[in-house]
Each structure stands twice: as structure tokens, then as C-alpha cells.
PDB file of C-alpha atoms and ligand atoms in Angstrom:
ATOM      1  CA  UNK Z   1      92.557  93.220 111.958  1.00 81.00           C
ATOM      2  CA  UNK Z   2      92.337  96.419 113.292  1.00 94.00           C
ATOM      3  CA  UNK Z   3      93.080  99.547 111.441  1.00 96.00           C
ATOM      4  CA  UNK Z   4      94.525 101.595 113.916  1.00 97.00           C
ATOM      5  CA  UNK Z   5      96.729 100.121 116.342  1.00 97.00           C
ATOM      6  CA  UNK Z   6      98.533 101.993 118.819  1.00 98.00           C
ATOM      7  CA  UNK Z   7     100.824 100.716 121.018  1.00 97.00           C
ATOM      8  CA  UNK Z   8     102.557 102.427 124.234  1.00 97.00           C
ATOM      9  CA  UNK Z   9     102.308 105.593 122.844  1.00 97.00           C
ATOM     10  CA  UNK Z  10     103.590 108.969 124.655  1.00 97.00           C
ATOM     11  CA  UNK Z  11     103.836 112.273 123.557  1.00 97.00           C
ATOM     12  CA  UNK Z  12     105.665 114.530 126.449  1.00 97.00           C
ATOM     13  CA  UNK Z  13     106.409 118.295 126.374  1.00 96.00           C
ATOM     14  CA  UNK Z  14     109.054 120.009 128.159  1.00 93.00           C
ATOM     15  CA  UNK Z  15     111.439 118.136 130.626  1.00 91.00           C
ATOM     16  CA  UNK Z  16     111.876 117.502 134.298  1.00 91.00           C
ATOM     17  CA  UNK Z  17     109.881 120.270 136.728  1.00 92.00           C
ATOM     18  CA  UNK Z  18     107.785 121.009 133.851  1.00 93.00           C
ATOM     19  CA  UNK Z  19     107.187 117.828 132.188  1.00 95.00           C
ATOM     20  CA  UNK Z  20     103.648 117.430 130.523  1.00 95.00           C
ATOM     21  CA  UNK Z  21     102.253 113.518 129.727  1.00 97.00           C
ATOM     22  CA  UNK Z  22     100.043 114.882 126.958  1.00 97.00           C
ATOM     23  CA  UNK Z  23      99.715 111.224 126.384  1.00 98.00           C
ATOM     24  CA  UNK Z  24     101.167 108.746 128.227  1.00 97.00           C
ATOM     25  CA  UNK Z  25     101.191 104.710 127.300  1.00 97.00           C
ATOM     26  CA  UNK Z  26      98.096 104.941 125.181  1.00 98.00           C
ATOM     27  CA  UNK Z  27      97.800 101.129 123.365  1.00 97.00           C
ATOM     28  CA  UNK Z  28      94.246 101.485 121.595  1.00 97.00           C
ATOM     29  CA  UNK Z  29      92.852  98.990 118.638  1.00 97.00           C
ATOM     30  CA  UNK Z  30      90.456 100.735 116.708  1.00 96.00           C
ATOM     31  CA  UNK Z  31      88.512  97.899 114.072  1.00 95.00           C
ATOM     32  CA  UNK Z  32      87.247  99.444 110.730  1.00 93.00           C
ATOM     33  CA  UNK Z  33      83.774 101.121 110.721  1.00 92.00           C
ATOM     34  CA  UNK Z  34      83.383 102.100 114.369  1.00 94.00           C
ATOM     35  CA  UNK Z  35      82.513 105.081 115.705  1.00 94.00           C
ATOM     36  CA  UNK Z  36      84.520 106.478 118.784  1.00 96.00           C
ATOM     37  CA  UNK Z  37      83.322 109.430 120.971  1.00 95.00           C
ATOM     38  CA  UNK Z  38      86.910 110.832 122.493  1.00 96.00           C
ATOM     39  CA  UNK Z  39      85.488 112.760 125.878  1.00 96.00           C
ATOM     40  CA  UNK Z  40      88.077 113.651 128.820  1.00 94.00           C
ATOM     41  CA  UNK Z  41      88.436 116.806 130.974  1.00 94.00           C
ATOM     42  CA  UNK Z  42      90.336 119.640 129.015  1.00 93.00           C
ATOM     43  CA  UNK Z  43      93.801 119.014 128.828  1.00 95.00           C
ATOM     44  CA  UNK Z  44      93.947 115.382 128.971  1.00 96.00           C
ATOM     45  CA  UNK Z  45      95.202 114.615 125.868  1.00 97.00           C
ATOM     46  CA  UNK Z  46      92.345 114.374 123.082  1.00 96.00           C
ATOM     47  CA  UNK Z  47      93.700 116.977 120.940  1.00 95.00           C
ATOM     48  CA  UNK Z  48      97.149 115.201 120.807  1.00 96.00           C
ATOM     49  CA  UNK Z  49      95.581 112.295 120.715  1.00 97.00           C
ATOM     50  CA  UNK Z  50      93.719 112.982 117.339  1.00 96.00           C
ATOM     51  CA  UNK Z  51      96.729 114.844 116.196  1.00 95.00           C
ATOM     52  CA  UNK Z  52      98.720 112.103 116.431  1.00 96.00           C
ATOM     53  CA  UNK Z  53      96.571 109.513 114.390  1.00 97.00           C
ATOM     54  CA  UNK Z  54      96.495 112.193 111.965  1.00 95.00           C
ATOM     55  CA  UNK Z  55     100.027 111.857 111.503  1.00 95.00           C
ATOM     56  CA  UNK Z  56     100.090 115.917 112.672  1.00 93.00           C
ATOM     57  CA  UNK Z  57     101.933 115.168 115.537  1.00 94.00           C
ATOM     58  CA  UNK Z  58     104.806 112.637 116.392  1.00 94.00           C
ATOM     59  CA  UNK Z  59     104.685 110.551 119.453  1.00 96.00           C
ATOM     60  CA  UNK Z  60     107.706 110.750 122.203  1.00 96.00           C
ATOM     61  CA  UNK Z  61     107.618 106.903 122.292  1.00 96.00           C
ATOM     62  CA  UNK Z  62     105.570 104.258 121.192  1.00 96.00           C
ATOM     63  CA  UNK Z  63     104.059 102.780 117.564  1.00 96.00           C
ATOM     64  CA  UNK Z  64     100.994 103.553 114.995  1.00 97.00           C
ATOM     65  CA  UNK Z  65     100.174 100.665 112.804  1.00 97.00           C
ATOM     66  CA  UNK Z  66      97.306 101.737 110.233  1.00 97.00           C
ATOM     67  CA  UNK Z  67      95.925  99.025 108.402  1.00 95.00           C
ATOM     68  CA  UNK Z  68      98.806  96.602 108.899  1.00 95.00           C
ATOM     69  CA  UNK Z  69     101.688  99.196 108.516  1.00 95.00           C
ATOM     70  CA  UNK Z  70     103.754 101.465 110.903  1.00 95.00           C
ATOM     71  CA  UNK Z  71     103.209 104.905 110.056  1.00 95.00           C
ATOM     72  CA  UNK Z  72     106.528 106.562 109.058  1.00 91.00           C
ATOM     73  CA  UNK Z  73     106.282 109.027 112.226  1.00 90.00           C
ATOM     74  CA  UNK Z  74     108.637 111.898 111.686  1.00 86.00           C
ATOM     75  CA  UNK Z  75     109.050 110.963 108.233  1.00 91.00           C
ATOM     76  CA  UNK Z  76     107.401 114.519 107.045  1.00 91.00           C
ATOM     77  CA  UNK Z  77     106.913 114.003 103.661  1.00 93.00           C
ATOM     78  CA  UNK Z  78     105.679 110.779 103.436  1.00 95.00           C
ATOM     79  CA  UNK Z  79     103.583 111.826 106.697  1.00 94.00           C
ATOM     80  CA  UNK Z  80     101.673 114.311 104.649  1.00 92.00           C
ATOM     81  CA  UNK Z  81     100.991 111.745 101.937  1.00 91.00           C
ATOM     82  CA  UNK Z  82      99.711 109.436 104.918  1.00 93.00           C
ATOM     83  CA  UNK Z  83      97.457 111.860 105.754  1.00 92.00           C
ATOM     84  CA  UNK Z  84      96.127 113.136 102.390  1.00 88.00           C
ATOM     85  CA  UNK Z  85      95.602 109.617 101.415  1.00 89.00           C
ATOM     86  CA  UNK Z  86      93.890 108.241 104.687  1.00 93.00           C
ATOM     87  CA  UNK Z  87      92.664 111.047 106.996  1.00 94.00           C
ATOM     88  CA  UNK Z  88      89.941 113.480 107.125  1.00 92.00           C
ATOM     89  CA  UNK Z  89      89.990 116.357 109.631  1.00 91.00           C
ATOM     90  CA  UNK Z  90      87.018 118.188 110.838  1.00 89.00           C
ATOM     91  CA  UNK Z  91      87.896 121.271 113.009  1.00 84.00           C
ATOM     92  CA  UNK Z  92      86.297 123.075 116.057  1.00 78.00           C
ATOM     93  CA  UNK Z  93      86.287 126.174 113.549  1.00 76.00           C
ATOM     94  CA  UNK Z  94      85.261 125.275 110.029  1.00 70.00           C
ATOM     95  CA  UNK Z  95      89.207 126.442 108.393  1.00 82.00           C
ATOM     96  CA  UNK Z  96      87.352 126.764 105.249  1.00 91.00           C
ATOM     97  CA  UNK Z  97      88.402 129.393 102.486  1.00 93.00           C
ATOM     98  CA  UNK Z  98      86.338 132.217 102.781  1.00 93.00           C
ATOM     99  CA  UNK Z  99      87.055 133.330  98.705  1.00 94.00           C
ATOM    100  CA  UNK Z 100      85.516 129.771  97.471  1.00 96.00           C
ATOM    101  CA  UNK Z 101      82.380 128.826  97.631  1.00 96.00           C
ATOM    102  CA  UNK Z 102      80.627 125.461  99.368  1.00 96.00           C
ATOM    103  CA  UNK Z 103      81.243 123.568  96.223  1.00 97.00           C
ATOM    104  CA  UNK Z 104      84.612 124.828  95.197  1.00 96.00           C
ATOM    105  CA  UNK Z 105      85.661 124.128  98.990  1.00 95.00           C
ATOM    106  CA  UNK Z 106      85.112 120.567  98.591  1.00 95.00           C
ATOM    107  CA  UNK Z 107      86.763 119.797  95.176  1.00 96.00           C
ATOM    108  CA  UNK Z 108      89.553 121.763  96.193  1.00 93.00           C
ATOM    109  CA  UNK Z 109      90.106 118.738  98.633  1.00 89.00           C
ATOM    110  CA  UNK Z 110      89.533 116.330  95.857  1.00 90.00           C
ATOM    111  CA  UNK Z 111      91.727 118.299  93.775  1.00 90.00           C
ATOM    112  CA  UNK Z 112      94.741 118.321  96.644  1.00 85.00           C
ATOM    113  CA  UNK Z 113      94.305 114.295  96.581  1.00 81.00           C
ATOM    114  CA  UNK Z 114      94.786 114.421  92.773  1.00 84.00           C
ATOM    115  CA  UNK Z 115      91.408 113.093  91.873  1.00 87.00           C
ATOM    116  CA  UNK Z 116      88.603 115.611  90.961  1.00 93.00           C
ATOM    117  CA  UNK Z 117      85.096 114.375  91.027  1.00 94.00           C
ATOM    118  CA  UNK Z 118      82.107 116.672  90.877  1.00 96.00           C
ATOM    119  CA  UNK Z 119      79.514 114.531  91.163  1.00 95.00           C
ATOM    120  CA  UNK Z 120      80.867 113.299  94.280  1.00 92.00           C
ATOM    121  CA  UNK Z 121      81.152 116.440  95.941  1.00 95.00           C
ATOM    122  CA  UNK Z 122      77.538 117.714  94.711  1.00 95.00           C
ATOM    123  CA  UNK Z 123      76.327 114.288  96.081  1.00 91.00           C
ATOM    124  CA  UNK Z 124      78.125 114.951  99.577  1.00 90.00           C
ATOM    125  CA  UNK Z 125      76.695 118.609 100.037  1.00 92.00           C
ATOM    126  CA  UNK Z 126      73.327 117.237  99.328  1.00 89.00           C
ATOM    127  CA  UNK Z 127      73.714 114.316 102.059  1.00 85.00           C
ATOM    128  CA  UNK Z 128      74.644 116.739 104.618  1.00 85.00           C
ATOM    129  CA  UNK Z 129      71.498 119.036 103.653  1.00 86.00           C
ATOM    130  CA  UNK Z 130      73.020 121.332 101.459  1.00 92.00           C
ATOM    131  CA  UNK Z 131      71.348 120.761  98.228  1.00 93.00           C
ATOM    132  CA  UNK Z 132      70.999 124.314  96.636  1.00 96.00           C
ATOM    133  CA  UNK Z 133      73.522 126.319  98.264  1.00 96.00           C
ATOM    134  CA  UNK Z 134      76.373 125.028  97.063  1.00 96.00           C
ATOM    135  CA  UNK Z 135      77.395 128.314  95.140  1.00 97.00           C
ATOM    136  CA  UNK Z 136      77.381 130.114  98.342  1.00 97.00           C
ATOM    137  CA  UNK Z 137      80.439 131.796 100.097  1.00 96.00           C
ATOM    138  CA  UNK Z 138      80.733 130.347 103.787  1.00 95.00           C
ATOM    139  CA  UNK Z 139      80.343 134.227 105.197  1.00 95.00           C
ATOM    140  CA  UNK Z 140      76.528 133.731 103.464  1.00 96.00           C
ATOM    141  CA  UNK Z 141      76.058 130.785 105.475  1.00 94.00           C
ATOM    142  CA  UNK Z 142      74.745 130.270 109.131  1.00 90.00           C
ATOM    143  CA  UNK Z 143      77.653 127.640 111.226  1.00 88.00           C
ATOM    144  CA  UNK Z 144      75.599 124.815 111.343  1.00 88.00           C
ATOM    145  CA  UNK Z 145      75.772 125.112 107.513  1.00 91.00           C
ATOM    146  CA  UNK Z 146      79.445 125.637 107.612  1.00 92.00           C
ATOM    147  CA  UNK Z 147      80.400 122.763 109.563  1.00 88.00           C
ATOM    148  CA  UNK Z 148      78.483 120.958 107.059  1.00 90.00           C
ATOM    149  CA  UNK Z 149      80.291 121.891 104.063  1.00 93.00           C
ATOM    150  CA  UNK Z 150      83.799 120.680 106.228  1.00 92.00           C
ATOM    151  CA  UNK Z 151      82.071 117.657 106.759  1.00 90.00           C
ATOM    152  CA  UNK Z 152      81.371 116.936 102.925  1.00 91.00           C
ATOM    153  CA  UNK Z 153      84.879 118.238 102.941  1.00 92.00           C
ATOM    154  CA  UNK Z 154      86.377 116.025 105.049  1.00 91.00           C
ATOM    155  CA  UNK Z 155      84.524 112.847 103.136  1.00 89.00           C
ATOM    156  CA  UNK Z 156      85.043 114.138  99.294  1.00 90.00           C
ATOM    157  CA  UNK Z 157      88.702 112.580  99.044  1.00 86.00           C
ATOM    158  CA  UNK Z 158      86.556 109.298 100.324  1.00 87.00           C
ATOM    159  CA  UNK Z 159      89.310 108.602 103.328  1.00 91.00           C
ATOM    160  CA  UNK Z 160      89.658 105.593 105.498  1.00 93.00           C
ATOM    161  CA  UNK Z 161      89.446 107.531 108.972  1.00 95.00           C
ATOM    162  CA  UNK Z 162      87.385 110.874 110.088  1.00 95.00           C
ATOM    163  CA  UNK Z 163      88.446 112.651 112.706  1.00 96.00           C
ATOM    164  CA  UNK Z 164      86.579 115.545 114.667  1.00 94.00           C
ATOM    165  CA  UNK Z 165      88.238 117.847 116.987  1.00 93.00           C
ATOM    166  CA  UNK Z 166      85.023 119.481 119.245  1.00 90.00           C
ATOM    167  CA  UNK Z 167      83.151 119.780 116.040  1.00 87.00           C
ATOM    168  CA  UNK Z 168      80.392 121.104 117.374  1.00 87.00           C
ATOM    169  CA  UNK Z 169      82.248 122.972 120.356  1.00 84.00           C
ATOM    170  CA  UNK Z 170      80.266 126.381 118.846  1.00 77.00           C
ATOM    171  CA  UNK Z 171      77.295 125.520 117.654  1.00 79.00           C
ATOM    172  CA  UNK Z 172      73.975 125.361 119.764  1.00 83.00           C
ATOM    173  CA  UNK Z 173      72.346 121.909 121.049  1.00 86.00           C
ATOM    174  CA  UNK Z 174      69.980 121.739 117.868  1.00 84.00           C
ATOM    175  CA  UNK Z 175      72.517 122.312 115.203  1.00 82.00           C
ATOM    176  CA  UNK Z 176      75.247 120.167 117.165  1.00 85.00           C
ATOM    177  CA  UNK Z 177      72.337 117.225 116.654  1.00 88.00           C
ATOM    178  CA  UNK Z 178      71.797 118.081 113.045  1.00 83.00           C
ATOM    179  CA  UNK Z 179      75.661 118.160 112.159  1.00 84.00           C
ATOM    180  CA  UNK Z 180      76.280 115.027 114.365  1.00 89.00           C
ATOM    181  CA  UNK Z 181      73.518 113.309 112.252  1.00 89.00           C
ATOM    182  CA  UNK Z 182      74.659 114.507 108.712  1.00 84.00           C
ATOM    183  CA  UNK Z 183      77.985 113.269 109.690  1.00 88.00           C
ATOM    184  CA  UNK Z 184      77.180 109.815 110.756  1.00 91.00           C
ATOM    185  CA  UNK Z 185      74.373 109.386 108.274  1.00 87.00           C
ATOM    186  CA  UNK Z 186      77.556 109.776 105.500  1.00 85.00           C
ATOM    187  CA  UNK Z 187      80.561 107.991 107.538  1.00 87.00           C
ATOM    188  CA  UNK Z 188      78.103 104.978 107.831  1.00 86.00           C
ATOM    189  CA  UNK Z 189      77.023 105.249 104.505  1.00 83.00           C
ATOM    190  CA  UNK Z 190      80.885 105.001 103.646  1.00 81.00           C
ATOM    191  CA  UNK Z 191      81.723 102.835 106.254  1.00 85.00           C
ATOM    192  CA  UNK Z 192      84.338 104.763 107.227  1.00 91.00           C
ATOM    193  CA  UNK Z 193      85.861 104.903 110.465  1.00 95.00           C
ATOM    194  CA  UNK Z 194      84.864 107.764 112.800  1.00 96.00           C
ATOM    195  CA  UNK Z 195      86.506 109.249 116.200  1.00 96.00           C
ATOM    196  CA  UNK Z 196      85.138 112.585 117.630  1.00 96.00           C
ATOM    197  CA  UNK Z 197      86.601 114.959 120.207  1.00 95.00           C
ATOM    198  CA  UNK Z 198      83.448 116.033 122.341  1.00 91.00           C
ATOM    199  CA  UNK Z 199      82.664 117.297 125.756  1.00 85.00           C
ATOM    200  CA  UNK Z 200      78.761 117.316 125.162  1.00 86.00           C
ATOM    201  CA  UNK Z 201      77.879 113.720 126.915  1.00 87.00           C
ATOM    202  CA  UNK Z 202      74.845 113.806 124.894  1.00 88.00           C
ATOM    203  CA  UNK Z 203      76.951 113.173 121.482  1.00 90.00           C
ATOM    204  CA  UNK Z 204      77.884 110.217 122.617  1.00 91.00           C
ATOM    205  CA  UNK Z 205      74.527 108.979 121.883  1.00 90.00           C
ATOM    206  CA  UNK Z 206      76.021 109.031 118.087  1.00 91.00           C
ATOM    207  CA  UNK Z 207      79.054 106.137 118.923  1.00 93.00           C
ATOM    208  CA  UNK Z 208      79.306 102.759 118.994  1.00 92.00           C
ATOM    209  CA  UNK Z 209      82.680 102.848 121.478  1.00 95.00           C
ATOM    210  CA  UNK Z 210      83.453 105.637 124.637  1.00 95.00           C
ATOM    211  CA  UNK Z 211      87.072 106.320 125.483  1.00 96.00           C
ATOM    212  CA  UNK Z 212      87.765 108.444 127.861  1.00 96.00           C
ATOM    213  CA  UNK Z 213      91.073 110.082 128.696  1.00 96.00           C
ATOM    214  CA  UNK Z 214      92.505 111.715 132.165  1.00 96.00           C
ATOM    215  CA  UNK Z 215      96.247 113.102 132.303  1.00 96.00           C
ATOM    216  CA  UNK Z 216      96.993 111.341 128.857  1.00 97.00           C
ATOM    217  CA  UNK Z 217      95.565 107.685 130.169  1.00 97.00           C
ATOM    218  CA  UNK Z 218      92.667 105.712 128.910  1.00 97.00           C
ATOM    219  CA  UNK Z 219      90.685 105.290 132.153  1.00 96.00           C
ATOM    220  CA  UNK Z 220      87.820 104.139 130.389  1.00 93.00           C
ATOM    221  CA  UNK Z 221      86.872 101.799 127.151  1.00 93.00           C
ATOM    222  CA  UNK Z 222      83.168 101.329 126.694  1.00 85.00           C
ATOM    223  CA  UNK Z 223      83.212  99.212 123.970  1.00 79.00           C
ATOM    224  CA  UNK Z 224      80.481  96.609 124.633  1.00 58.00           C
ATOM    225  CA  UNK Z 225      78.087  98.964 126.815  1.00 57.00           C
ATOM    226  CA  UNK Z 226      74.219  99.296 126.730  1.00 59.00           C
ATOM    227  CA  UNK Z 227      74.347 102.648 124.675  1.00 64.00           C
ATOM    228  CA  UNK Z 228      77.072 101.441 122.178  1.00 62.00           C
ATOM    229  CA  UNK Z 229      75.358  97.871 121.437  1.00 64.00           C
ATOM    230  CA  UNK Z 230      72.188 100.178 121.152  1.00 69.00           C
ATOM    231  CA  UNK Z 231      73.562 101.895 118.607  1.00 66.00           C
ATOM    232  CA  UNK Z 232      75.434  98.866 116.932  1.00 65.00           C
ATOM    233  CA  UNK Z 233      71.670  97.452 116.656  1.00 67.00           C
ATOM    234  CA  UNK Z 234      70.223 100.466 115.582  1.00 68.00           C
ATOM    235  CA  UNK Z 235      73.106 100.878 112.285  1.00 64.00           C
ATOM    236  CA  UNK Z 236      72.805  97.430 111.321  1.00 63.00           C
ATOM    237  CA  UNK Z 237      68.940  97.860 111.138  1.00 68.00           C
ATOM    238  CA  UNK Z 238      69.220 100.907 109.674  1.00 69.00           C
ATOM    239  CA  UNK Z 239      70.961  99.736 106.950  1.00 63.00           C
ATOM    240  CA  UNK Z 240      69.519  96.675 106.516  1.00 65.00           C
ATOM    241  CA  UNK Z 241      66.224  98.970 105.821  1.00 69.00           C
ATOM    242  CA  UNK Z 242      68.350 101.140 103.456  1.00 67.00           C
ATOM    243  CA  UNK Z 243      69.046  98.472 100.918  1.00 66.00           C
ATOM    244  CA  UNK Z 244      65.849  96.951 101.687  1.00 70.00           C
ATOM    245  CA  UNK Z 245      64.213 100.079 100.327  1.00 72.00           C
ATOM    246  CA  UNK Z 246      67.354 100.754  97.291  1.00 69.00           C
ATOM    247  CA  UNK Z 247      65.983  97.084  96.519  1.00 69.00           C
ATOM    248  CA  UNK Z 248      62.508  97.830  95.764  1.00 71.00           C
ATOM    249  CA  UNK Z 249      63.237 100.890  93.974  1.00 73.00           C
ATOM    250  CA  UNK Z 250      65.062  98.766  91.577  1.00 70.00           C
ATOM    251  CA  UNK Z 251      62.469  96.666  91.421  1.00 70.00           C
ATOM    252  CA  UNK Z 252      59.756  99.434  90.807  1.00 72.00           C
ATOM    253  CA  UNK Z 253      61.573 100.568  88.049  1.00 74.00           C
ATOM    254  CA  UNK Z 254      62.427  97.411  86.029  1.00 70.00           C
ATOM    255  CA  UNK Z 255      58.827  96.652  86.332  1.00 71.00           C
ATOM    256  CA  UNK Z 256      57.909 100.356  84.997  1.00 73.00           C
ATOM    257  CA  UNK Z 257      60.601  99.396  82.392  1.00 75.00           C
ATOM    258  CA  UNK Z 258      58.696  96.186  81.672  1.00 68.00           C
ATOM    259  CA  UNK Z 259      55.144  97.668  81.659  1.00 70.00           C
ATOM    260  CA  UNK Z 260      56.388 100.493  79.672  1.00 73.00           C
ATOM    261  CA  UNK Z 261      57.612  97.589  76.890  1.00 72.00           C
ATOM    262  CA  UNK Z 262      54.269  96.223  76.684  1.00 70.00           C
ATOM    263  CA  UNK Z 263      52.597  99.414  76.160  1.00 72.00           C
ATOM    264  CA  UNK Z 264      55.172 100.713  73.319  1.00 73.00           C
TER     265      UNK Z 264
HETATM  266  N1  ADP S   1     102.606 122.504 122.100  1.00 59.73           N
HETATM  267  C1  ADP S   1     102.496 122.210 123.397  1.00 59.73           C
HETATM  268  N2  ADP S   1     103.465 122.558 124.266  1.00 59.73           N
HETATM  269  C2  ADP S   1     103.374 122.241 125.570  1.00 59.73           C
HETATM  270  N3  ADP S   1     102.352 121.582 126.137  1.00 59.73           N
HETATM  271  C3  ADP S   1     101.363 121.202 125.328  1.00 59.73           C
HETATM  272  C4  ADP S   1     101.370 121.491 123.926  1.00 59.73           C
HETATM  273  N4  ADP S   1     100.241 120.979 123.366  1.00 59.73           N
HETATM  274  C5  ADP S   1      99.560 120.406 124.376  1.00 59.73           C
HETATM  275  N5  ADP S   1     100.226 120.535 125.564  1.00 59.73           N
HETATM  276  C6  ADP S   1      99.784 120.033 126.858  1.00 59.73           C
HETATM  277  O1  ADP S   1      99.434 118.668 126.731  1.00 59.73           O
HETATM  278  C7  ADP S   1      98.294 118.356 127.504  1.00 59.73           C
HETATM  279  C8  ADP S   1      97.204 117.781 126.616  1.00 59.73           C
HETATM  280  O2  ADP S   1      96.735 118.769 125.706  1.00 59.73           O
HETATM  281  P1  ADP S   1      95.572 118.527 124.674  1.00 59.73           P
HETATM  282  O3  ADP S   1      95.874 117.289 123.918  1.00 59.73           O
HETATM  283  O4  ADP S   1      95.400 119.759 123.891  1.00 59.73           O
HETATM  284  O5  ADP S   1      94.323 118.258 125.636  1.00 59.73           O
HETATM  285  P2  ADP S   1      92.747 118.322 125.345  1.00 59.73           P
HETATM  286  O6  ADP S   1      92.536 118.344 123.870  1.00 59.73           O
HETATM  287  O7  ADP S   1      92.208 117.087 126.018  1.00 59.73           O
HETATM  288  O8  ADP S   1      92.233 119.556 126.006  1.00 59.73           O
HETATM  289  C9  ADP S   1      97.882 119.670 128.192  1.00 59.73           C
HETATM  290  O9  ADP S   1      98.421 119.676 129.482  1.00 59.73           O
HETATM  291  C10 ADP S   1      98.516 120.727 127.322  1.00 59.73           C
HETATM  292  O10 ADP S   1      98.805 121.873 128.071  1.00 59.73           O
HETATM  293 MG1   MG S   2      91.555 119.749 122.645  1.00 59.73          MG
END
């Protein structure tokens, strides 16, 4: 079954001469473990889109079922514990705390989800290519290296769903690669479910499904095309050759084990 399921949903601002369709009939499946690129002209409704799975924002009209259960839209409270318990948010502009460092950014997350784990978060920071500068303040940090600490952010609480808002809307071509990478790399790892707002059509080299949006419609679901069954392939290999490799390790070392027996 799906994990995110929405159903005729609308969000609309204003009323009659001014009426905005920020989204408008959206019915979407999403299955566990893809990874959706969101792209659409500006204003069409990826923002509120996002928003809205995130629980940030409550539809007009419409449902969200996550993982077999309606979300309790408008509900604020239990909204907010939908969304500390399920989502992870990556924004356009880092919103990290400029007083904490790397580290203390990321189990401050943990620590808001009531489940502190520093291994964890020095394992995250190190498989987005942070390993050493974890003690560092974000203002001694270049924003390629920023974004990376929100991403290990965004994954210490382990959520089901990541979400990126133009994650890499101000960062240069070669950073927005590396970031994209580190992310993926670690959501697949996790198999965790991925969307991500972009207007670079180059990203979408990173997903496995292409939505697009226009005036808050989806005029476009690439779900089975060339570049996203490329990339389906190209996961499933990849991690095929990751626990190929894990494999052998384990194997190298109980034989060290063994030969070291002998010797002793
Ligand atoms: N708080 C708001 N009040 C009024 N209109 C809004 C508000 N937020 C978004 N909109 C409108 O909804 C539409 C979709 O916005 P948005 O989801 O931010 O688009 P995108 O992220 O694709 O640029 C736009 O026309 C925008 O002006
Ligand atoms: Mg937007």
C-alpha cells in the first residue's frame, strides 16, 4: 500500500475575483522508498504542495492518508506530533541555529523527537561528508556544507518521509550535485521516502518518479519513464553491490578472527 495517499485535494486562498487554486484536485499515491522530483513553473503549487504532506498546511478540501491513516488535518496538536514523528524538512535556506554547532544541530532534532542518539548523528554527518567538522558553527562553514548538516538533520530522528523545498535553489551546479548525492546516498541507505522541490531539470537525474505541477494540477506523472527505470536499475544494483561488499568484509574478518586463533 502506498504511504501517502492523497485524494482530491485543494488548498484555495482568498475568494471570488481573487481566488488562488494553490492546489487544485491533486489525488497522488506515493509507494514507500521512491524518490519524487516535484518541478513546475513558480507558483504552481509545489511549496503548498510539500507543505501540506508535511502536515504545515491544511487542505481546503480533500484527504491525506499516510501509511493507512487520515492525517488529523487541522487537528494542531496532534499535527505537530504527525510531523515530528514522520517528516523531515529540508529548506531552501539551511534554518539551522547559528549558536550550535554541526553536531549539536542534529541531536537537537533527536532530542525534540525524545530520543537522543550520538552515534547516529556522528554517523549521519560523516555520510554526508562531514567527518571532522562536526564541532563547527554553520557561519565557519561554506553552504554546500550547511545544507549538509540539514540534511543529516533532517534524517537523525530516522523519519518515514524527506521532503526538500529547492534545496539546492542557492548553491552552484557542483555543490547542488554533491548535496543531491549525499542526500540520496543516505535516504536510500534508509529507505526512506524522498520528494524534492527543484527547478534545476538536471536533479531530476537523482528520482525514480517526475511530477510536474501547473496552476495547482498534476499535468504530468513520469513514473515508469526511461530516466526513472534508469535509476530504479541503477539503486537496486547499487545496493545489491553494497551488501555484496558488507558481505565480504564480514567474511574477511571472521577469517582474520580464525587465522588469528590458530596463531595464538
Ligand atoms: N499565504 C498565501 N496567501 C495567498 N496566496 C498564496 C499563499 N501561499 C501561496 N499562495 C499562492 O498559491 C499559489 C501556489 O504557491 P506555491 O505553492 O508557493 O507555488 P510554488 O512553490 O510552485 O512556487 C501561488 O499563486 C501563490 O501566490
Ligand atoms: Mg515554492
Amino acid at each position: 500500500m502506498a504511504i501517502i495517499q492523497l485524494q482530491g485535494l485543494s488548498r484555495h486562498y482568498g475568494e471570488g475575483e481573487t481566488l488562488v487554486k494553490a492546489l487544485d484536485e491533486v489525488s497522488i499515491d506515493i509507494e514507500q522508498g521512491e524518490i519524487v522530483a516535484l518541478l513546475g513553473p513558480s507558483g504552481s503549487g509545489k511549496t503548498t504542495l510539500l507543505n501540506t504532506i508535511a502536515a504545515l498546511d491544511i487542505p481546503t478540501e480533500g484527504k491525506y492518508n499516510f501509511d493507512g491513516e487520515d492525517v488529523p488535518l487541522g487537528h494542531v496538536e496532534k499535527m505537530t506530533t504527525f510531523r515530528r514523528e514522520n517528516i523531515g524538512y529540508i529548506f531552501q535556506f539551511f534554518n539551522l541555529l547559528g549558536d550550535l554547532t554541526a553536531l549539536e544541530n542534529v541531536l537537537l532534532v533527536q532530542d525534540l523527537a525524545g530520543s537522543r542518539d550520538k552515534k547516529k548523528a556522528l554517523e549521519l554527518l560523516d555520510a554526508v561528508g562531514l567527518k571532522g567538522l562536526e564541532n563547527r558553527f554553520p557561519s565557519q562553514m561554506s553552504g554546500g556544507q550547511r545544507q549538509r548538516v540539514a540534511i543529516a538533520r533532517s534524517l537523525a530522528k530516522s523519519p518515514r518521509i524527506i521532503l526538500g523545498d529547492e534545496l539546492t535553489g542557492n548553491l552552484d551546479t557542483e555543490t547542488s550535485t554533491m548535496v543531491m548525492e549525499a542526500l540520496i546516498k543516505t535516504c536510500r541507505k534508509e529507505k526512506m521516502t524522498t520528494i524534492f522541490v527543484t527547478h534545476d531539470q538536471s536533479l531530476t537525474r537523482f528520482a525514480t518518479r517526475i511530477i510536474r505541477l501547473d496552476s495547482g494540477k498534476v499535468v504530468d506523472d513520469e513514473k515508469g519513464g526511461l530516466k526513472s527505470i534508469v535509476n530504479t536499475t541503477k539503486f537496486v544494483a547499487e545496493s545489491v553491490v553494497d551488501e555484496a561488499v558488507g558481505s565480504a568484509k564480514k567474511l574477511t574478518s571472521k577469517i582474520k578472527d580464525f587465522a588469528k586463533s590458530i596463531v595464538e
